[in-house]
GROMACS .gro file of C-alpha atoms in nm:
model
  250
    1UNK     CA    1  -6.124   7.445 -10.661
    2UNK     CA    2  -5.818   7.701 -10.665
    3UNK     CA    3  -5.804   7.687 -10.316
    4UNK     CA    4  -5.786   7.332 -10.308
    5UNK     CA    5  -5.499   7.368 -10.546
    6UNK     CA    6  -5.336   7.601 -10.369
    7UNK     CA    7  -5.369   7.425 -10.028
    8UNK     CA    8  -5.221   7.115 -10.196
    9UNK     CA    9  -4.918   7.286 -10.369
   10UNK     CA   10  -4.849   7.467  -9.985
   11UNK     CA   11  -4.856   7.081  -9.837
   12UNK     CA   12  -4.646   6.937 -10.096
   13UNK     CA   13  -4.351   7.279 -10.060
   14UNK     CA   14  -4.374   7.218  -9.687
   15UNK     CA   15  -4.305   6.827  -9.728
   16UNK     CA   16  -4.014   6.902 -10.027
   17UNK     CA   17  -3.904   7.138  -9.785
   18UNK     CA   18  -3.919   6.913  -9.470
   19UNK     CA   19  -3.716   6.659  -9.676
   20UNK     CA   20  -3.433   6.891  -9.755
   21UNK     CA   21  -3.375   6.990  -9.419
   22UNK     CA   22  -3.402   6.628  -9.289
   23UNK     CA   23  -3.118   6.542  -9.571
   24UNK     CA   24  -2.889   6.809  -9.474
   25UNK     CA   25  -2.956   6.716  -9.138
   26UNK     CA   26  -2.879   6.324  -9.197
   27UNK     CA   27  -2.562   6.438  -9.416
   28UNK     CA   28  -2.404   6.596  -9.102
   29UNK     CA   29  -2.549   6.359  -8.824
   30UNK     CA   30  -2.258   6.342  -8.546
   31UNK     CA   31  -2.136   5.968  -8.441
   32UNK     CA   32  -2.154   5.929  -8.090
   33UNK     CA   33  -1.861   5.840  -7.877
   34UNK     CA   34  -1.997   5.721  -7.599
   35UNK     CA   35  -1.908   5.439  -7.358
   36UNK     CA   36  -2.230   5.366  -7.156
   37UNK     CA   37  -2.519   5.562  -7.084
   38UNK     CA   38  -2.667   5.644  -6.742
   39UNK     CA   39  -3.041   5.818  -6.631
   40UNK     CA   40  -3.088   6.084  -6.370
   41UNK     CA   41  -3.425   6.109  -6.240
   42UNK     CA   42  -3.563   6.449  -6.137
   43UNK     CA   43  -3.750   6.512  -5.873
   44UNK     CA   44  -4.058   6.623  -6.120
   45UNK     CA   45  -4.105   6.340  -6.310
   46UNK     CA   46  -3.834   6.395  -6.592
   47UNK     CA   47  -3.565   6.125  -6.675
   48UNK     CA   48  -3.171   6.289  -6.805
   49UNK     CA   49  -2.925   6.142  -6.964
   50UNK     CA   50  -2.599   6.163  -6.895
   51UNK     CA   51  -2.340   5.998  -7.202
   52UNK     CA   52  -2.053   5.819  -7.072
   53UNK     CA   53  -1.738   5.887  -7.224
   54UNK     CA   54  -1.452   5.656  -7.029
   55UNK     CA   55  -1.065   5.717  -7.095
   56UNK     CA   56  -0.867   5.394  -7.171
   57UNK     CA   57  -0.601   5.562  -6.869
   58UNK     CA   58  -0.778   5.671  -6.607
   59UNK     CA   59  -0.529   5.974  -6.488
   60UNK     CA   60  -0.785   6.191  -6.293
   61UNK     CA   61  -1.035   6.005  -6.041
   62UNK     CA   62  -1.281   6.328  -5.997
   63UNK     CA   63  -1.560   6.230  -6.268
   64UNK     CA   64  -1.583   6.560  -6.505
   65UNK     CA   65  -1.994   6.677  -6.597
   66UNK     CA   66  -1.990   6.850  -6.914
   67UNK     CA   67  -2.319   7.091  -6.944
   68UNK     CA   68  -2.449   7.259  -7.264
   69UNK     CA   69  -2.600   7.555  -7.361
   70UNK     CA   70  -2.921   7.678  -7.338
   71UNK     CA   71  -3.091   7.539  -7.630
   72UNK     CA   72  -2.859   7.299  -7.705
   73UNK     CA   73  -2.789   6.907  -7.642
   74UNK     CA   74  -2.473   6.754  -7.487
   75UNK     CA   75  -2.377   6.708  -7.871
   76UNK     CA   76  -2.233   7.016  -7.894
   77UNK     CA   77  -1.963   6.850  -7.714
   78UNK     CA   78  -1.952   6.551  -7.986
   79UNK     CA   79  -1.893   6.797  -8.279
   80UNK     CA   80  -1.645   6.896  -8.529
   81UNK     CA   81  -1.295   6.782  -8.568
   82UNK     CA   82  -1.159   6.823  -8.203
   83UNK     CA   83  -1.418   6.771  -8.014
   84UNK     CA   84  -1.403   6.835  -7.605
   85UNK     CA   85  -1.540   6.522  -7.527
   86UNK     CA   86  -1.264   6.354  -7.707
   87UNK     CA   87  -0.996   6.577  -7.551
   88UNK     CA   88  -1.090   6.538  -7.231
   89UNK     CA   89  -1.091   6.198  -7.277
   90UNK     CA   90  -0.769   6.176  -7.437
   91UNK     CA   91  -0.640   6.405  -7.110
   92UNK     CA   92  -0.736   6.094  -6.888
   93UNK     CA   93  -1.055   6.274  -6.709
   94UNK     CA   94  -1.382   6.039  -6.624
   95UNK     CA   95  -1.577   6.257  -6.888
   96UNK     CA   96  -2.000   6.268  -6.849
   97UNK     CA   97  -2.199   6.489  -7.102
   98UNK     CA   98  -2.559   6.591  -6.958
   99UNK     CA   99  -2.865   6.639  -7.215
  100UNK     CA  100  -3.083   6.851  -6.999
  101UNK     CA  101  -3.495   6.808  -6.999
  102UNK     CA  102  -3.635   6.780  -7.368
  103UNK     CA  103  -3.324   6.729  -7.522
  104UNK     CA  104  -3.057   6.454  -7.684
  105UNK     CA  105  -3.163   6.124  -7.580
  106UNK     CA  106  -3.318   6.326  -7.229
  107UNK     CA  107  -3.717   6.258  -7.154
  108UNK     CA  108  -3.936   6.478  -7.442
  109UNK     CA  109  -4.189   6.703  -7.346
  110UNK     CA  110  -4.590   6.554  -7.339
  111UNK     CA  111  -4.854   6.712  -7.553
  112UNK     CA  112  -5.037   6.959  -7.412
  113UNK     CA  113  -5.010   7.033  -7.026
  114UNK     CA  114  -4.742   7.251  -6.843
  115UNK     CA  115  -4.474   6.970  -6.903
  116UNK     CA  116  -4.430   7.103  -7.265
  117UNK     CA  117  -4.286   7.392  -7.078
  118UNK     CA  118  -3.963   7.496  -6.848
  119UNK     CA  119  -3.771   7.799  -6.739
  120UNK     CA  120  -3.403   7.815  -6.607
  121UNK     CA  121  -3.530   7.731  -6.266
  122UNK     CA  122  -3.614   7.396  -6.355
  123UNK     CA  123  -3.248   7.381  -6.469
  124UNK     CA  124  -3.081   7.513  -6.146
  125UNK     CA  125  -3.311   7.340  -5.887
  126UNK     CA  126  -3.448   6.978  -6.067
  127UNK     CA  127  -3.198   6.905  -6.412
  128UNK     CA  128  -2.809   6.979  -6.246
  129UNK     CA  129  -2.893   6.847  -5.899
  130UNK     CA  130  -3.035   6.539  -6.006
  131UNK     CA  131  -2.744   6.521  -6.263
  132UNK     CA  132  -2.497   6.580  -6.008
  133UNK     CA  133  -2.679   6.301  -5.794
  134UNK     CA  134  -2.674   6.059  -5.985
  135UNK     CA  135  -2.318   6.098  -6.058
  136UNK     CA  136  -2.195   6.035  -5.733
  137UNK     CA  137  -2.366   5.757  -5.714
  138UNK     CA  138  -2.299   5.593  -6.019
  139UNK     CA  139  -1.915   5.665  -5.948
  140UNK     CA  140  -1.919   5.662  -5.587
  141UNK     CA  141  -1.736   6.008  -5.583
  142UNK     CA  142  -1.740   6.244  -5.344
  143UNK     CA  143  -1.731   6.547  -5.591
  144UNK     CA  144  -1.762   6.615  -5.940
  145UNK     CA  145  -1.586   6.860  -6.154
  146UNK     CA  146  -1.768   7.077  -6.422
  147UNK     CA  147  -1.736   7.270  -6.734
  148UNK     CA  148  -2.051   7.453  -6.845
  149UNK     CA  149  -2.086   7.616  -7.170
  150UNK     CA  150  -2.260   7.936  -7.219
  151UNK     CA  151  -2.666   7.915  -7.060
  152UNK     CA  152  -2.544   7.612  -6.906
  153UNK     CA  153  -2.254   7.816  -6.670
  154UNK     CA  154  -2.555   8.070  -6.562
  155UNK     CA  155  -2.751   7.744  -6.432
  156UNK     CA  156  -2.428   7.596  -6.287
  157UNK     CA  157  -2.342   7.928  -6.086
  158UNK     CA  158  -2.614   7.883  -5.855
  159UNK     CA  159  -2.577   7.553  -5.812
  160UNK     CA  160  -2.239   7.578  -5.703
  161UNK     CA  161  -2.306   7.867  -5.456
  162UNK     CA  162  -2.541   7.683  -5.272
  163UNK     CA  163  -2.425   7.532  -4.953
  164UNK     CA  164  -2.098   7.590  -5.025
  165UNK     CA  165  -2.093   7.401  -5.356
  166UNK     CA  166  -2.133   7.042  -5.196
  167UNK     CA  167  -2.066   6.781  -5.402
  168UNK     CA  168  -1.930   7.029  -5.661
  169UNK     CA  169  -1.529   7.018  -5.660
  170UNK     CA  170  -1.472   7.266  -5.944
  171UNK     CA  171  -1.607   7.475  -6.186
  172UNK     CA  172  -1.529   7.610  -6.514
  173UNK     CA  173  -1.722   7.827  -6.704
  174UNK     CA  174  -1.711   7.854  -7.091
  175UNK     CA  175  -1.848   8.233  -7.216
  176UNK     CA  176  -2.083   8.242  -6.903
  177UNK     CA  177  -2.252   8.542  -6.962
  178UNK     CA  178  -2.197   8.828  -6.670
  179UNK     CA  179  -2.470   9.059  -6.754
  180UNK     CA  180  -2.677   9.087  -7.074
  181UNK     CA  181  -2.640   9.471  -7.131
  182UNK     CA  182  -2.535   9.421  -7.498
  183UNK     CA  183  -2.867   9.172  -7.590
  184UNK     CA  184  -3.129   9.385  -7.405
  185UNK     CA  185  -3.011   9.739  -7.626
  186UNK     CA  186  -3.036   9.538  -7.965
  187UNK     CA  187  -3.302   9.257  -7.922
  188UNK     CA  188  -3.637   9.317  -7.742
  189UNK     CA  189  -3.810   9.122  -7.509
  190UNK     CA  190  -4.100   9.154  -7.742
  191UNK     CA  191  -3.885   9.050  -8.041
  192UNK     CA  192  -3.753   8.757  -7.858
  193UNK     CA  193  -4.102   8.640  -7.759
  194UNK     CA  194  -4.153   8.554  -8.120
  195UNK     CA  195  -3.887   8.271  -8.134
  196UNK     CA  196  -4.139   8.071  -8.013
  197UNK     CA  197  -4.344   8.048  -8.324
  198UNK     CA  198  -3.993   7.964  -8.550
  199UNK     CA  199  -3.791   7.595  -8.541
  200UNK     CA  200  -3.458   7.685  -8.519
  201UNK     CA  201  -3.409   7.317  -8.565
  202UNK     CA  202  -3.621   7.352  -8.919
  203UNK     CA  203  -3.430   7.642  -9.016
  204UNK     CA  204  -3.109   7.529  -8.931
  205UNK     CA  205  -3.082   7.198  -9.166
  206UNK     CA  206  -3.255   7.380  -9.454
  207UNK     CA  207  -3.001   7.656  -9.464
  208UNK     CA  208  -2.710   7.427  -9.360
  209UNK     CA  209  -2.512   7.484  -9.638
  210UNK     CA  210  -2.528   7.848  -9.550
  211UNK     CA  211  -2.477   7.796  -9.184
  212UNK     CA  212  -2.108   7.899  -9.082
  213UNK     CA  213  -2.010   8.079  -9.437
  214UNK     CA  214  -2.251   8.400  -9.378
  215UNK     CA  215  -2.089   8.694  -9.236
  216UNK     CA  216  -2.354   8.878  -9.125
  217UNK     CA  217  -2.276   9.137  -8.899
  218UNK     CA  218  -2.618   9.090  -8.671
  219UNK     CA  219  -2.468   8.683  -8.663
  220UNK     CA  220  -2.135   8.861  -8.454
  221UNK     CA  221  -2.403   8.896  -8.109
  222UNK     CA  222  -2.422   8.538  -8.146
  223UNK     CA  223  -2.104   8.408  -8.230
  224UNK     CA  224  -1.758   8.537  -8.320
  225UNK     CA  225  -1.717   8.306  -8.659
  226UNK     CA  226  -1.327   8.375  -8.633
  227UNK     CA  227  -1.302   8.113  -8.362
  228UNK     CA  228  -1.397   7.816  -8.519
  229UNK     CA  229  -1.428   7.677  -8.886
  230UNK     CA  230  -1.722   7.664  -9.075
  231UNK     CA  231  -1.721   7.268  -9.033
  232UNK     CA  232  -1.719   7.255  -8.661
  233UNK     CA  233  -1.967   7.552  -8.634
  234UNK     CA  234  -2.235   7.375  -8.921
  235UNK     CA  235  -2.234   7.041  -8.720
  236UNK     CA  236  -2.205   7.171  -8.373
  237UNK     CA  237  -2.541   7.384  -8.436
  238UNK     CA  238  -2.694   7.120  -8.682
  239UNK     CA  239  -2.641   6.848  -8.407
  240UNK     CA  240  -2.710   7.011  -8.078
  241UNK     CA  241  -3.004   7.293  -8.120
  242UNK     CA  242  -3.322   7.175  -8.038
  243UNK     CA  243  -3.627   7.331  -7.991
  244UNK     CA  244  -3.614   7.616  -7.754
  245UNK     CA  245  -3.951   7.604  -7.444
  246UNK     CA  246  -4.139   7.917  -7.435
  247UNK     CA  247  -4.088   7.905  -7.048
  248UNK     CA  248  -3.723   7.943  -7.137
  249UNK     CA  249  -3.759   8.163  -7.368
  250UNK     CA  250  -3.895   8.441  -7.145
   0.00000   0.00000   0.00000
């Protein structure tokens, strides 16, 4: 009997709990932007999207590919009070905002099989290629611009290098990481394995009124809190994480 109580007090903290998050989550839901919305097919089965965000003056023809983090959906670049897809948009440039696979309004993963799965590979040879693809076509441009953020520039790099960059006119990379000296000396590769147990996404809107006021000095290896306000950094991480794939993870 008292472990039938206690296993139905545990459900009904995880379901209070679940609905908190899900309200804090709601409360700072991002409006998208977008124009139109277009799907790149990869070569393994996976469909992308790729948001549409079309100036009302056209002032640069080269169509400009906007790719997120690692972890993180092309909302990142929907958030807070300026954000870049606006800008860019209000600069004149042909803006297009990629969700890579199993995130933002991108293909989900499939229970159970290796699908539920990816690494950084899939990124640099199926996800931007296909992306990239599809963009020319869509447009009928020759070459695309792009501005990767963070993970996303260490996918792009590659991509770029290869045969000279084809198709690729620019690129522009946003704290693309050179070398991860600094991570390996303070988090382990043991350590890091255990993300995959945790929703960041979980965590995230049930802290959310925390998120972006802490200064915690372990937070400063993942972001430097002086660059952006506690508005744009709560809705920008509340928005865009998602669920991180133990492939990638490793």
């Amino acid at each position: 009997m008292v472990l039938l109580q206690l296993l139905f007090w545990s459900l009904l903290s995880y379901a209070a709990l679940r609905g908190l998050a899900f309200l804090w989550g709601r409360l700072s839901a991002v409006e998208h932007q977008r124009t139109a919305m277009v799907f790149a097919d990869t070569d393994d089965g996976w469909r992308l999207a790729l948001s549409h965000h079309r100036p009302e003056e056209l002032r640069n023809p080269t169509p400009l590919l906007l790719v997120p983090p690692l972890g993180f959906s092309a909302a990142i670049f929907e958030s807070g009070e300026h954000p870049w897809a606006r800008a860019f948009v209000a600069a004149g440039r042909d803006t297009w905002l990629l969700d890579p696979r199993g995130r933002g309004f991108s293909s989900r993963p499939r229970l159970g099989g290796r699908r539920r799965s990816w690494s950084l590979d899939d990124y640099v040879e199926l996800d931007l290629p296909a992306a990239l693809r599809t963009l020319r076509a869509t447009t009928g441009a020759k070459q695309v611009d792009i501005v990767a953020f963070g993970g996303g520039a260490l996918c792009a790099y590659p991509v770029v290098a290869r045969d000279g960059g084809e198709g690729v006119r620019a690129l522009v990379s946003i704290a693309g990481a050179a070398n991860f000296t600094r991570q390996q000396e303070r988090i382990s590769p043991r350590a890091l394995s255990l993300l995959r147990w945790i929703s960041p996404v979980f965590l995230l809107r049930l802290f959310a009124p925390l998120v972006g006021r802490l200064e915690l000095p372990w937070l400063r290896d993942f972001a430097v809190l002086d660059n952006a306000e506690a508005t744009t950094y709560r809705r920008a991480l509340l928005n865009a994480v998602s669920e991180p794939a133990p492939r990638e993870l490793a």
